[in-house]
PDB file of C-alpha atoms in Angstrom:
ATOM      1  CA  UNK J   1     -20.951 -23.163 -59.617  1.00  0.00           C
ATOM      2  CA  UNK J   2     -23.053 -21.399 -56.977  1.00  0.00           C
ATOM      3  CA  UNK J   3     -25.990 -19.375 -58.181  1.00  0.00           C
ATOM      4  CA  UNK J   4     -25.566 -16.445 -55.810  1.00  0.00           C
ATOM      5  CA  UNK J   5     -21.891 -15.779 -55.241  1.00  0.00           C
ATOM      6  CA  UNK J   6     -20.752 -12.205 -54.643  1.00  0.00           C
ATOM      7  CA  UNK J   7     -17.551 -12.323 -52.640  1.00  0.00           C
ATOM      8  CA  UNK J   8     -15.179  -9.364 -52.593  1.00  0.00           C
ATOM      9  CA  UNK J   9     -11.983 -10.189 -50.740  1.00  0.00           C
ATOM     10  CA  UNK J  10      -9.443  -7.437 -50.103  1.00  0.00           C
ATOM     11  CA  UNK J  11      -6.602  -9.831 -50.889  1.00  0.00           C
ATOM     12  CA  UNK J  12      -7.993 -10.284 -54.397  1.00  0.00           C
ATOM     13  CA  UNK J  13      -6.875  -6.721 -55.144  1.00  0.00           C
ATOM     14  CA  UNK J  14      -3.326  -7.239 -53.843  1.00  0.00           C
ATOM     15  CA  UNK J  15      -1.113  -7.243 -56.935  1.00  0.00           C
ATOM     16  CA  UNK J  16       1.473  -9.313 -55.066  1.00  0.00           C
ATOM     17  CA  UNK J  17      -0.927 -12.212 -55.466  1.00  0.00           C
ATOM     18  CA  UNK J  18      -1.240 -11.920 -59.234  1.00  0.00           C
ATOM     19  CA  UNK J  19      -0.309 -14.906 -61.370  1.00  0.00           C
ATOM     20  CA  UNK J  20       3.087 -14.445 -63.043  1.00  0.00           C
ATOM     21  CA  UNK J  21       1.596 -14.908 -66.513  1.00  0.00           C
ATOM     22  CA  UNK J  22      -0.790 -11.982 -65.939  1.00  0.00           C
ATOM     23  CA  UNK J  23       2.026  -9.759 -64.669  1.00  0.00           C
ATOM     24  CA  UNK J  24       4.077 -10.645 -67.751  1.00  0.00           C
ATOM     25  CA  UNK J  25       1.096  -9.968 -69.994  1.00  0.00           C
ATOM     26  CA  UNK J  26       0.491  -6.567 -68.404  1.00  0.00           C
ATOM     27  CA  UNK J  27       4.133  -5.561 -68.769  1.00  0.00           C
ATOM     28  CA  UNK J  28       4.132  -6.636 -72.404  1.00  0.00           C
ATOM     29  CA  UNK J  29       0.943  -4.723 -73.196  1.00  0.00           C
ATOM     30  CA  UNK J  30       2.092  -1.581 -71.393  1.00  0.00           C
ATOM     31  CA  UNK J  31       5.450  -1.635 -73.188  1.00  0.00           C
ATOM     32  CA  UNK J  32       3.807  -2.162 -76.577  1.00  0.00           C
ATOM     33  CA  UNK J  33       1.299   0.619 -76.020  1.00  0.00           C
ATOM     34  CA  UNK J  34       3.980   3.094 -74.955  1.00  0.00           C
ATOM     35  CA  UNK J  35       5.744   2.505 -78.272  1.00  0.00           C
ATOM     36  CA  UNK J  36       2.612   3.310 -80.265  1.00  0.00           C
ATOM     37  CA  UNK J  37       0.874   6.621 -80.964  1.00  0.00           C
ATOM     38  CA  UNK J  38      -2.633   7.202 -79.670  1.00  0.00           C
ATOM     39  CA  UNK J  39      -5.241   5.377 -81.770  1.00  0.00           C
ATOM     40  CA  UNK J  40      -7.207   8.624 -81.870  1.00  0.00           C
ATOM     41  CA  UNK J  41      -4.475  10.223 -83.971  1.00  0.00           C
ATOM     42  CA  UNK J  42      -5.529   8.039 -86.925  1.00  0.00           C
ATOM     43  CA  UNK J  43      -8.728   7.786 -88.965  1.00  0.00           C
ATOM     44  CA  UNK J  44     -11.173   5.239 -87.556  1.00  0.00           C
ATOM     45  CA  UNK J  45     -10.873   2.994 -90.611  1.00  0.00           C
ATOM     46  CA  UNK J  46      -7.085   2.895 -90.251  1.00  0.00           C
ATOM     47  CA  UNK J  47      -7.394   1.616 -86.691  1.00  0.00           C
ATOM     48  CA  UNK J  48     -10.028  -0.911 -87.717  1.00  0.00           C
ATOM     49  CA  UNK J  49      -7.753  -2.233 -90.449  1.00  0.00           C
ATOM     50  CA  UNK J  50      -4.791  -2.455 -88.054  1.00  0.00           C
ATOM     51  CA  UNK J  51      -6.915  -4.379 -85.563  1.00  0.00           C
ATOM     52  CA  UNK J  52      -8.075  -6.757 -88.311  1.00  0.00           C
ATOM     53  CA  UNK J  53      -4.454  -7.367 -89.340  1.00  0.00           C
ATOM     54  CA  UNK J  54      -3.181  -7.913 -85.795  1.00  0.00           C
ATOM     55  CA  UNK J  55      -1.119  -4.718 -85.707  1.00  0.00           C
ATOM     56  CA  UNK J  56      -2.718  -3.534 -82.480  1.00  0.00           C
ATOM     57  CA  UNK J  57      -2.633  -4.956 -78.974  1.00  0.00           C
ATOM     58  CA  UNK J  58      -4.704  -8.001 -79.963  1.00  0.00           C
ATOM     59  CA  UNK J  59      -3.429 -10.812 -82.174  1.00  0.00           C
ATOM     60  CA  UNK J  60      -4.764 -11.098 -85.711  1.00  0.00           C
ATOM     61  CA  UNK J  61      -8.053 -13.012 -85.895  1.00  0.00           C
ATOM     62  CA  UNK J  62      -7.859 -16.696 -86.761  1.00  0.00           C
ATOM     63  CA  UNK J  63     -10.967 -17.378 -88.864  1.00  0.00           C
ATOM     64  CA  UNK J  64     -12.700 -20.660 -88.125  1.00  0.00           C
ATOM     65  CA  UNK J  65     -12.876 -22.609 -91.405  1.00  0.00           C
ATOM     66  CA  UNK J  66     -16.326 -23.941 -90.539  1.00  0.00           C
ATOM     67  CA  UNK J  67     -17.889 -20.606 -89.564  1.00  0.00           C
ATOM     68  CA  UNK J  68     -20.898 -19.562 -91.620  1.00  0.00           C
ATOM     69  CA  UNK J  69     -21.809 -15.962 -92.416  1.00  0.00           C
ATOM     70  CA  UNK J  70     -25.550 -15.324 -92.416  1.00  0.00           C
ATOM     71  CA  UNK J  71     -27.754 -12.236 -92.342  1.00  0.00           C
ATOM     72  CA  UNK J  72     -30.791 -11.161 -90.345  1.00  0.00           C
ATOM     73  CA  UNK J  73     -33.103  -8.442 -91.595  1.00  0.00           C
ATOM     74  CA  UNK J  74     -33.074  -5.375 -89.352  1.00  0.00           C
ATOM     75  CA  UNK J  75     -36.064  -3.177 -88.620  1.00  0.00           C
ATOM     76  CA  UNK J  76     -34.998  -0.676 -91.258  1.00  0.00           C
ATOM     77  CA  UNK J  77     -34.740  -3.374 -93.885  1.00  0.00           C
ATOM     78  CA  UNK J  78     -30.944  -3.467 -93.750  1.00  0.00           C
ATOM     79  CA  UNK J  79     -29.058  -6.755 -93.484  1.00  0.00           C
ATOM     80  CA  UNK J  80     -27.389  -7.482 -90.143  1.00  0.00           C
ATOM     81  CA  UNK J  81     -24.468  -9.907 -90.619  1.00  0.00           C
ATOM     82  CA  UNK J  82     -24.142 -12.698 -88.071  1.00  0.00           C
ATOM     83  CA  UNK J  83     -21.460 -15.378 -87.785  1.00  0.00           C
ATOM     84  CA  UNK J  84     -22.449 -18.926 -86.863  1.00  0.00           C
ATOM     85  CA  UNK J  85     -20.190 -21.619 -85.415  1.00  0.00           C
ATOM     86  CA  UNK J  86     -21.643 -25.069 -84.782  1.00  0.00           C
ATOM     87  CA  UNK J  87     -20.233 -27.809 -82.518  1.00  0.00           C
ATOM     88  CA  UNK J  88     -17.785 -29.926 -84.481  1.00  0.00           C
ATOM     89  CA  UNK J  89     -18.843 -33.385 -83.325  1.00  0.00           C
ATOM     90  CA  UNK J  90     -22.536 -33.200 -82.403  1.00  0.00           C
ATOM     91  CA  UNK J  91     -25.783 -31.464 -83.135  1.00  0.00           C
ATOM     92  CA  UNK J  92     -26.265 -28.140 -81.372  1.00  0.00           C
ATOM     93  CA  UNK J  93     -28.506 -28.311 -78.295  1.00  0.00           C
ATOM     94  CA  UNK J  94     -29.033 -24.559 -77.889  1.00  0.00           C
ATOM     95  CA  UNK J  95     -27.563 -21.221 -78.946  1.00  0.00           C
ATOM     96  CA  UNK J  96     -25.224 -18.687 -77.379  1.00  0.00           C
ATOM     97  CA  UNK J  97     -25.823 -15.194 -78.782  1.00  0.00           C
ATOM     98  CA  UNK J  98     -22.487 -13.400 -78.671  1.00  0.00           C
ATOM     99  CA  UNK J  99     -21.924  -9.641 -78.972  1.00  0.00           C
ATOM    100  CA  UNK J 100     -18.347  -8.522 -79.624  1.00  0.00           C
ATOM    101  CA  UNK J 101     -16.432  -5.728 -77.911  1.00  0.00           C
ATOM    102  CA  UNK J 102     -14.479  -2.790 -79.282  1.00  0.00           C
ATOM    103  CA  UNK J 103     -15.972   0.262 -77.605  1.00  0.00           C
ATOM    104  CA  UNK J 104     -18.967   0.369 -80.000  1.00  0.00           C
ATOM    105  CA  UNK J 105     -16.443   1.714 -82.562  1.00  0.00           C
ATOM    106  CA  UNK J 106     -14.151  -1.221 -83.382  1.00  0.00           C
ATOM    107  CA  UNK J 107     -14.386  -4.989 -83.591  1.00  0.00           C
ATOM    108  CA  UNK J 108     -16.114  -7.710 -85.581  1.00  0.00           C
ATOM    109  CA  UNK J 109     -17.372 -11.241 -84.911  1.00  0.00           C
ATOM    110  CA  UNK J 110     -14.443 -13.017 -86.593  1.00  0.00           C
ATOM    111  CA  UNK J 111     -12.102 -11.741 -83.865  1.00  0.00           C
ATOM    112  CA  UNK J 112     -13.756 -14.186 -81.484  1.00  0.00           C
ATOM    113  CA  UNK J 113     -13.809 -17.321 -83.645  1.00  0.00           C
ATOM    114  CA  UNK J 114     -11.221 -19.174 -81.558  1.00  0.00           C
ATOM    115  CA  UNK J 115     -12.992 -18.640 -78.246  1.00  0.00           C
ATOM    116  CA  UNK J 116     -16.443 -19.218 -79.729  1.00  0.00           C
ATOM    117  CA  UNK J 117     -15.257 -22.454 -81.349  1.00  0.00           C
ATOM    118  CA  UNK J 118     -14.118 -23.622 -77.908  1.00  0.00           C
ATOM    119  CA  UNK J 119     -17.488 -22.718 -76.367  1.00  0.00           C
ATOM    120  CA  UNK J 120     -19.373 -24.523 -79.136  1.00  0.00           C
ATOM    121  CA  UNK J 121     -17.320 -27.693 -78.783  1.00  0.00           C
ATOM    122  CA  UNK J 122     -17.247 -27.708 -74.979  1.00  0.00           C
ATOM    123  CA  UNK J 123     -20.937 -26.925 -74.394  1.00  0.00           C
ATOM    124  CA  UNK J 124     -22.744 -28.171 -77.493  1.00  0.00           C
ATOM    125  CA  UNK J 125     -24.178 -24.719 -78.083  1.00  0.00           C
ATOM    126  CA  UNK J 126     -24.244 -23.071 -81.470  1.00  0.00           C
ATOM    127  CA  UNK J 127     -22.599 -19.658 -81.203  1.00  0.00           C
ATOM    128  CA  UNK J 128     -24.022 -16.731 -83.135  1.00  0.00           C
ATOM    129  CA  UNK J 129     -22.070 -13.458 -83.122  1.00  0.00           C
ATOM    130  CA  UNK J 130     -23.670 -10.174 -84.196  1.00  0.00           C
ATOM    131  CA  UNK J 131     -21.889  -7.783 -86.572  1.00  0.00           C
ATOM    132  CA  UNK J 132     -23.862  -4.760 -85.359  1.00  0.00           C
ATOM    133  CA  UNK J 133     -23.458  -1.285 -86.856  1.00  0.00           C
ATOM    134  CA  UNK J 134     -20.605   0.710 -85.354  1.00  0.00           C
ATOM    135  CA  UNK J 135     -20.219   4.310 -84.219  1.00  0.00           C
ATOM    136  CA  UNK J 136     -19.483   7.027 -85.146  1.00  0.00           C
ATOM    137  CA  UNK J 137     -21.085   6.257 -88.509  1.00  0.00           C
ATOM    138  CA  UNK J 138     -24.020   4.660 -86.689  1.00  0.00           C
ATOM    139  CA  UNK J 139     -24.314   6.025 -83.140  1.00  0.00           C
ATOM    140  CA  UNK J 140     -26.863   4.944 -80.534  1.00  0.00           C
ATOM    141  CA  UNK J 141     -29.424   3.471 -80.964  1.00  0.00           C
ATOM    142  CA  UNK J 142     -28.210   1.673 -84.132  1.00  0.00           C
ATOM    143  CA  UNK J 143     -26.007  -0.937 -82.443  1.00  0.00           C
ATOM    144  CA  UNK J 144     -28.502  -1.827 -79.703  1.00  0.00           C
ATOM    145  CA  UNK J 145     -31.296  -2.048 -82.277  1.00  0.00           C
ATOM    146  CA  UNK J 146     -29.293  -4.513 -84.379  1.00  0.00           C
ATOM    147  CA  UNK J 147     -28.598  -6.684 -81.335  1.00  0.00           C
ATOM    148  CA  UNK J 148     -32.266  -6.546 -80.327  1.00  0.00           C
ATOM    149  CA  UNK J 149     -33.416  -7.489 -83.837  1.00  0.00           C
ATOM    150  CA  UNK J 150     -31.068 -10.480 -83.999  1.00  0.00           C
ATOM    151  CA  UNK J 151     -32.131 -11.590 -80.509  1.00  0.00           C
ATOM    152  CA  UNK J 152     -35.792 -11.404 -81.533  1.00  0.00           C
ATOM    153  CA  UNK J 153     -35.131 -13.431 -84.674  1.00  0.00           C
ATOM    154  CA  UNK J 154     -33.186 -16.000 -82.673  1.00  0.00           C
ATOM    155  CA  UNK J 155     -35.820 -16.320 -79.948  1.00  0.00           C
ATOM    156  CA  UNK J 156     -38.476 -16.668 -82.628  1.00  0.00           C
ATOM    157  CA  UNK J 157     -36.670 -19.609 -84.218  1.00  0.00           C
ATOM    158  CA  UNK J 158     -36.019 -17.686 -87.421  1.00  0.00           C
ATOM    159  CA  UNK J 159     -32.259 -18.276 -87.736  1.00  0.00           C
ATOM    160  CA  UNK J 160     -31.258 -21.526 -89.378  1.00  0.00           C
ATOM    161  CA  UNK J 161     -29.237 -24.064 -87.398  1.00  0.00           C
ATOM    162  CA  UNK J 162     -29.787 -22.134 -84.141  1.00  0.00           C
ATOM    163  CA  UNK J 163     -31.814 -24.247 -81.686  1.00  0.00           C
ATOM    164  CA  UNK J 164     -33.930 -22.396 -79.145  1.00  0.00           C
ATOM    165  CA  UNK J 165     -34.238 -25.149 -76.498  1.00  0.00           C
ATOM    166  CA  UNK J 166     -31.710 -23.165 -74.456  1.00  0.00           C
ATOM    167  CA  UNK J 167     -30.556 -19.627 -75.173  1.00  0.00           C
ATOM    168  CA  UNK J 168     -27.683 -17.716 -73.596  1.00  0.00           C
ATOM    169  CA  UNK J 169     -26.308 -14.252 -74.322  1.00  0.00           C
ATOM    170  CA  UNK J 170     -23.033 -12.539 -73.596  1.00  0.00           C
ATOM    171  CA  UNK J 171     -19.985 -10.637 -74.696  1.00  0.00           C
ATOM    172  CA  UNK J 172     -16.930  -8.691 -73.675  1.00  0.00           C
ATOM    173  CA  UNK J 173     -16.548  -4.993 -72.816  1.00  0.00           C
ATOM    174  CA  UNK J 174     -18.970  -3.080 -75.065  1.00  0.00           C
ATOM    175  CA  UNK J 175     -20.414  -6.479 -75.959  1.00  0.00           C
ATOM    176  CA  UNK J 176     -21.317  -7.149 -72.328  1.00  0.00           C
ATOM    177  CA  UNK J 177     -22.953  -3.706 -72.186  1.00  0.00           C
ATOM    178  CA  UNK J 178     -24.955  -4.433 -75.355  1.00  0.00           C
ATOM    179  CA  UNK J 179     -25.920  -7.847 -73.997  1.00  0.00           C
ATOM    180  CA  UNK J 180     -27.552  -6.253 -70.956  1.00  0.00           C
ATOM    181  CA  UNK J 181     -29.275  -3.630 -73.114  1.00  0.00           C
ATOM    182  CA  UNK J 182     -30.605  -6.453 -75.299  1.00  0.00           C
ATOM    183  CA  UNK J 183     -32.040  -8.292 -72.293  1.00  0.00           C
ATOM    184  CA  UNK J 184     -33.735  -5.085 -71.143  1.00  0.00           C
ATOM    185  CA  UNK J 185     -35.071  -4.254 -74.610  1.00  0.00           C
ATOM    186  CA  UNK J 186     -36.601  -7.704 -75.007  1.00  0.00           C
ATOM    187  CA  UNK J 187     -38.150  -7.586 -71.527  1.00  0.00           C
ATOM    188  CA  UNK J 188     -39.497  -4.025 -71.707  1.00  0.00           C
ATOM    189  CA  UNK J 189     -40.327  -3.749 -75.406  1.00  0.00           C
ATOM    190  CA  UNK J 190     -41.624  -7.242 -76.097  1.00  0.00           C
ATOM    191  CA  UNK J 191     -42.383  -8.886 -72.745  1.00  0.00           C
ATOM    192  CA  UNK J 192     -39.800 -11.556 -73.523  1.00  0.00           C
ATOM    193  CA  UNK J 193     -37.195 -13.188 -71.273  1.00  0.00           C
ATOM    194  CA  UNK J 194     -35.933 -15.983 -73.547  1.00  0.00           C
ATOM    195  CA  UNK J 195     -32.338 -16.192 -72.316  1.00  0.00           C
ATOM    196  CA  UNK J 196     -31.380 -18.611 -69.577  1.00  0.00           C
ATOM    197  CA  UNK J 197     -27.893 -17.262 -68.908  1.00  0.00           C
ATOM    198  CA  UNK J 198     -25.772 -14.147 -69.389  1.00  0.00           C
ATOM    199  CA  UNK J 199     -21.973 -14.234 -69.711  1.00  0.00           C
ATOM    200  CA  UNK J 200     -20.753 -10.704 -68.993  1.00  0.00           C
ATOM    201  CA  UNK J 201     -17.010 -10.067 -69.276  1.00  0.00           C
ATOM    202  CA  UNK J 202     -15.601  -6.682 -68.251  1.00  0.00           C
ATOM    203  CA  UNK J 203     -18.635  -4.687 -69.307  1.00  0.00           C
ATOM    204  CA  UNK J 204     -19.081  -0.921 -69.343  1.00  0.00           C
ATOM    205  CA  UNK J 205     -22.421  -0.290 -67.619  1.00  0.00           C
ATOM    206  CA  UNK J 206     -22.197   3.379 -66.606  1.00  0.00           C
ATOM    207  CA  UNK J 207     -21.326   5.548 -69.587  1.00  0.00           C
ATOM    208  CA  UNK J 208     -20.940   8.587 -67.338  1.00  0.00           C
ATOM    209  CA  UNK J 209     -17.816   6.682 -66.129  1.00  0.00           C
ATOM    210  CA  UNK J 210     -17.372   4.869 -62.832  1.00  0.00           C
ATOM    211  CA  UNK J 211     -14.579   5.900 -60.431  1.00  0.00           C
ATOM    212  CA  UNK J 212     -12.217   3.180 -61.628  1.00  0.00           C
ATOM    213  CA  UNK J 213     -12.477   4.501 -65.184  1.00  0.00           C
ATOM    214  CA  UNK J 214     -12.093   8.143 -64.165  1.00  0.00           C
ATOM    215  CA  UNK J 215      -9.090   7.423 -61.957  1.00  0.00           C
ATOM    216  CA  UNK J 216      -7.247   4.945 -64.171  1.00  0.00           C
ATOM    217  CA  UNK J 217      -5.166   7.597 -65.891  1.00  0.00           C
ATOM    218  CA  UNK J 218      -2.963   7.603 -68.959  1.00  0.00           C
ATOM    219  CA  UNK J 219      -1.476   4.111 -68.883  1.00  0.00           C
ATOM    220  CA  UNK J 220      -3.005   2.263 -71.811  1.00  0.00           C
ATOM    221  CA  UNK J 221      -3.306  -1.259 -70.385  1.00  0.00           C
ATOM    222  CA  UNK J 222      -5.421  -2.190 -73.418  1.00  0.00           C
ATOM    223  CA  UNK J 223      -7.506   0.926 -72.610  1.00  0.00           C
ATOM    224  CA  UNK J 224      -7.053   4.081 -70.563  1.00  0.00           C
ATOM    225  CA  UNK J 225      -9.404   6.761 -69.250  1.00  0.00           C
ATOM    226  CA  UNK J 226      -9.318   8.855 -72.416  1.00  0.00           C
ATOM    227  CA  UNK J 227     -10.103   5.833 -74.576  1.00  0.00           C
ATOM    228  CA  UNK J 228     -13.375   5.186 -72.762  1.00  0.00           C
ATOM    229  CA  UNK J 229     -14.275   8.875 -73.011  1.00  0.00           C
ATOM    230  CA  UNK J 230     -13.580   8.840 -76.747  1.00  0.00           C
ATOM    231  CA  UNK J 231     -15.687   5.720 -77.231  1.00  0.00           C
ATOM    232  CA  UNK J 232     -18.629   7.219 -75.354  1.00  0.00           C
ATOM    233  CA  UNK J 233     -18.403  10.499 -77.293  1.00  0.00           C
ATOM    234  CA  UNK J 234     -18.718   8.592 -80.557  1.00  0.00           C
ATOM    235  CA  UNK J 235     -21.429   6.211 -79.425  1.00  0.00           C
ATOM    236  CA  UNK J 236     -23.841   8.434 -77.469  1.00  0.00           C
ATOM    237  CA  UNK J 237     -25.470  11.437 -79.180  1.00  0.00           C
ATOM    238  CA  UNK J 238     -25.361  14.753 -77.312  1.00  0.00           C
ATOM    239  CA  UNK J 239     -29.090  14.728 -76.647  1.00  0.00           C
ATOM    240  CA  UNK J 240     -28.944  11.453 -74.701  1.00  0.00           C
ATOM    241  CA  UNK J 241     -28.075  11.766 -70.996  1.00  0.00           C
ATOM    242  CA  UNK J 242     -25.192   9.475 -70.056  1.00  0.00           C
ATOM    243  CA  UNK J 243     -27.022   8.231 -66.951  1.00  0.00           C
ATOM    244  CA  UNK J 244     -30.137   7.372 -68.951  1.00  0.00           C
ATOM    245  CA  UNK J 245     -30.802   3.654 -68.289  1.00  0.00           C
ATOM    246  CA  UNK J 246     -31.290   3.248 -72.040  1.00  0.00           C
ATOM    247  CA  UNK J 247     -27.519   3.661 -72.480  1.00  0.00           C
ATOM    248  CA  UNK J 248     -26.240   3.043 -68.927  1.00  0.00           C
ATOM    249  CA  UNK J 249     -27.942  -0.140 -67.697  1.00  0.00           C
ATOM    250  CA  UNK J 250     -26.392   0.172 -64.241  1.00  0.00           C
ATOM    251  CA  UNK J 251     -29.286   2.564 -63.536  1.00  0.00           C
ATOM    252  CA  UNK J 252     -32.007   0.348 -65.030  1.00  0.00           C
ATOM    253  CA  UNK J 253     -34.596  -1.837 -63.351  1.00  0.00           C
ATOM    254  CA  UNK J 254     -32.842  -5.193 -63.505  1.00  0.00           C
ATOM    255  CA  UNK J 255     -35.616  -7.435 -62.207  1.00  0.00           C
ATOM    256  CA  UNK J 256     -36.337 -10.662 -64.018  1.00  0.00           C
ATOM    257  CA  UNK J 257     -32.993 -11.041 -65.781  1.00  0.00           C
ATOM    258  CA  UNK J 258     -31.231 -14.411 -66.136  1.00  0.00           C
ATOM    259  CA  UNK J 259     -28.440 -15.838 -63.989  1.00  0.00           C
ATOM    260  CA  UNK J 260     -25.194 -14.118 -64.908  1.00  0.00           C
ATOM    261  CA  UNK J 261     -21.482 -14.758 -64.624  1.00  0.00           C
ATOM    262  CA  UNK J 262     -19.566 -11.490 -64.211  1.00  0.00           C
ATOM    263  CA  UNK J 263     -15.818 -11.768 -64.970  1.00  0.00           C
ATOM    264  CA  UNK J 264     -13.216  -9.030 -64.583  1.00  0.00           C
ATOM    265  CA  UNK J 265      -9.564  -8.471 -63.693  1.00  0.00           C
ATOM    266  CA  UNK J 266      -8.385  -6.173 -60.934  1.00  0.00           C
ATOM    267  CA  UNK J 267      -6.182  -4.247 -63.397  1.00  0.00           C
ATOM    268  CA  UNK J 268      -9.141  -3.588 -65.658  1.00  0.00           C
ATOM    269  CA  UNK J 269     -10.216   0.044 -65.626  1.00  0.00           C
ATOM    270  CA  UNK J 270     -13.839  -1.187 -65.824  1.00  0.00           C
ATOM    271  CA  UNK J 271     -13.571  -3.164 -62.603  1.00  0.00           C
ATOM    272  CA  UNK J 272     -16.045  -0.882 -60.792  1.00  0.00           C
ATOM    273  CA  UNK J 273     -18.600  -1.405 -63.545  1.00  0.00           C
ATOM    274  CA  UNK J 274     -18.517  -5.148 -62.942  1.00  0.00           C
ATOM    275  CA  UNK J 275     -18.497  -4.896 -59.140  1.00  0.00           C
ATOM    276  CA  UNK J 276     -21.393  -2.444 -59.145  1.00  0.00           C
ATOM    277  CA  UNK J 277     -23.464  -4.292 -61.741  1.00  0.00           C
ATOM    278  CA  UNK J 278     -22.991  -7.726 -60.194  1.00  0.00           C
ATOM    279  CA  UNK J 279     -24.217  -6.375 -56.855  1.00  0.00           C
ATOM    280  CA  UNK J 280     -27.204  -4.653 -58.451  1.00  0.00           C
ATOM    281  CA  UNK J 281     -27.986  -7.827 -60.411  1.00  0.00           C
ATOM    282  CA  UNK J 282     -28.109  -9.840 -57.204  1.00  0.00           C
ATOM    283  CA  UNK J 283     -30.012  -7.215 -55.209  1.00  0.00           C
ATOM    284  CA  UNK J 284     -32.633  -7.125 -57.989  1.00  0.00           C
ATOM    285  CA  UNK J 285     -33.460 -10.753 -57.270  1.00  0.00           C
ATOM    286  CA  UNK J 286     -31.375 -12.388 -59.991  1.00  0.00           C
ATOM    287  CA  UNK J 287     -28.706 -15.055 -59.635  1.00  0.00           C
ATOM    288  CA  UNK J 288     -25.175 -13.731 -60.053  1.00  0.00           C
ATOM    289  CA  UNK J 289     -21.659 -15.105 -59.759  1.00  0.00           C
ATOM    290  CA  UNK J 290     -18.693 -12.736 -59.585  1.00  0.00           C
ATOM    291  CA  UNK J 291     -15.303 -13.927 -60.826  1.00  0.00           C
ATOM    292  CA  UNK J 292     -12.487 -11.454 -60.090  1.00  0.00           C
ATOM    293  CA  UNK J 293      -8.972 -12.210 -61.317  1.00  0.00           C
ATOM    294  CA  UNK J 294      -6.062 -10.636 -59.479  1.00  0.00           C
ATOM    295  CA  UNK J 295      -3.890  -8.682 -61.902  1.00  0.00           C
ATOM    296  CA  UNK J 296      -6.095  -9.295 -64.936  1.00  0.00           C
ATOM    297  CA  UNK J 297      -6.113  -6.472 -67.507  1.00  0.00           C
ATOM    298  CA  UNK J 298      -9.081  -5.481 -69.641  1.00  0.00           C
ATOM    299  CA  UNK J 299     -10.503  -8.605 -71.330  1.00  0.00           C
ATOM    300  CA  UNK J 300      -7.401 -10.643 -70.522  1.00  0.00           C
ATOM    301  CA  UNK J 301      -9.453 -13.628 -71.715  1.00  0.00           C
ATOM    302  CA  UNK J 302      -8.562 -12.627 -75.289  1.00  0.00           C
ATOM    303  CA  UNK J 303      -4.829 -13.230 -74.764  1.00  0.00           C
ATOM    304  CA  UNK J 304      -2.774 -16.417 -74.786  1.00  0.00           C
ATOM    305  CA  UNK J 305      -1.998 -17.109 -71.147  1.00  0.00           C
ATOM    306  CA  UNK J 306      -2.923 -19.644 -68.471  1.00  0.00           C
ATOM    307  CA  UNK J 307      -5.287 -17.306 -66.620  1.00  0.00           C
ATOM    308  CA  UNK J 308      -7.172 -16.595 -69.843  1.00  0.00           C
ATOM    309  CA  UNK J 309      -7.618 -20.296 -70.476  1.00  0.00           C
ATOM    310  CA  UNK J 310      -8.850 -20.832 -66.928  1.00  0.00           C
ATOM    311  CA  UNK J 311     -11.328 -17.978 -67.166  1.00  0.00           C
ATOM    312  CA  UNK J 312     -12.606 -19.148 -70.546  1.00  0.00           C
ATOM    313  CA  UNK J 313     -13.019 -22.669 -69.145  1.00  0.00           C
ATOM    314  CA  UNK J 314     -15.036 -21.183 -66.276  1.00  0.00           C
ATOM    315  CA  UNK J 315     -17.288 -19.407 -68.782  1.00  0.00           C
ATOM    316  CA  UNK J 316     -17.901 -22.641 -70.705  1.00  0.00           C
ATOM    317  CA  UNK J 317     -18.722 -24.485 -67.465  1.00  0.00           C
ATOM    318  CA  UNK J 318     -21.154 -21.751 -66.449  1.00  0.00           C
ATOM    319  CA  UNK J 319     -23.001 -21.961 -69.767  1.00  0.00           C
ATOM    320  CA  UNK J 320     -23.071 -25.771 -69.686  1.00  0.00           C
ATOM    321  CA  UNK J 321     -24.317 -25.853 -66.107  1.00  0.00           C
ATOM    322  CA  UNK J 322     -27.041 -23.333 -66.834  1.00  0.00           C
ATOM    323  CA  UNK J 323     -28.092 -25.294 -69.906  1.00  0.00           C
ATOM    324  CA  UNK J 324     -28.118 -28.613 -68.109  1.00  0.00           C
ATOM    325  CA  UNK J 325     -30.003 -27.171 -65.155  1.00  0.00           C
ATOM    326  CA  UNK J 326     -32.603 -25.575 -67.393  1.00  0.00           C
ATOM    327  CA  UNK J 327     -33.096 -28.690 -69.502  1.00  0.00           C
ATOM    328  CA  UNK J 328     -33.134 -31.135 -66.557  1.00  0.00           C
TER     329      UNK J 328
END
């Protein structure tokens, strides 16, 4: 995989070229969402429970029987849960720090067990997923602080069974956003750049909303415009400016960050966030590869379809190649 690959081809955005499985997935999601009331018409805990039970757009989590639940002590003395998955047939050779999505309001590490198991087995990396505090109960900066504290503990070799010979970081949607904030917090607050790769899937990097978010409209293809607004309102306190680089890393100094794989679908309302951030990443002197999937909805990698499997395989190859190149 090339280290500096930012190619934006007009034909990529032609829906006529979308894979049939992605078109079928989009139609299924849109139909399902139209039959459901707005998630904002329910209490937050009700939506969280529905997501956990597979009654939302995503399938119910399939817990990995070998996953281990650990804790890391946060700066306030509170316990930060983390979920560890080790390679099944060999000793771990490094660690992938994963940060889950869910708009800073929903989600938990167990939702990603299946994909993280695949990464662990295909790359030999231990995967460690952070169960950071969620908004609105714990708005910014609680979630970013938890991710920073776990990253510091990991880089310092303080988490059992998590080798530090090679470290990678990444996540999906809000998790990709928090991954970038974590890289910046370690660099600026501690003078540390311990991660050798960043896997950034459909991140939200401008919380004042990029044009693709603002113009997406009412169709809830996983998310719609109002959903992102509602997430931001719950996550960011009124006194914090939405273009502050502390919450919107698109506006941050990005120098000295690790090689990154940016993945997004053209039917993802956050497509501008990825296009803009990948370009800024590269122009800041970092290595960046952009992977754009025609017709892909928001985090299509979480669904059972051929394109998702191909994208997830690409992610595993990227992490393995970065690890092998770093350790060579």
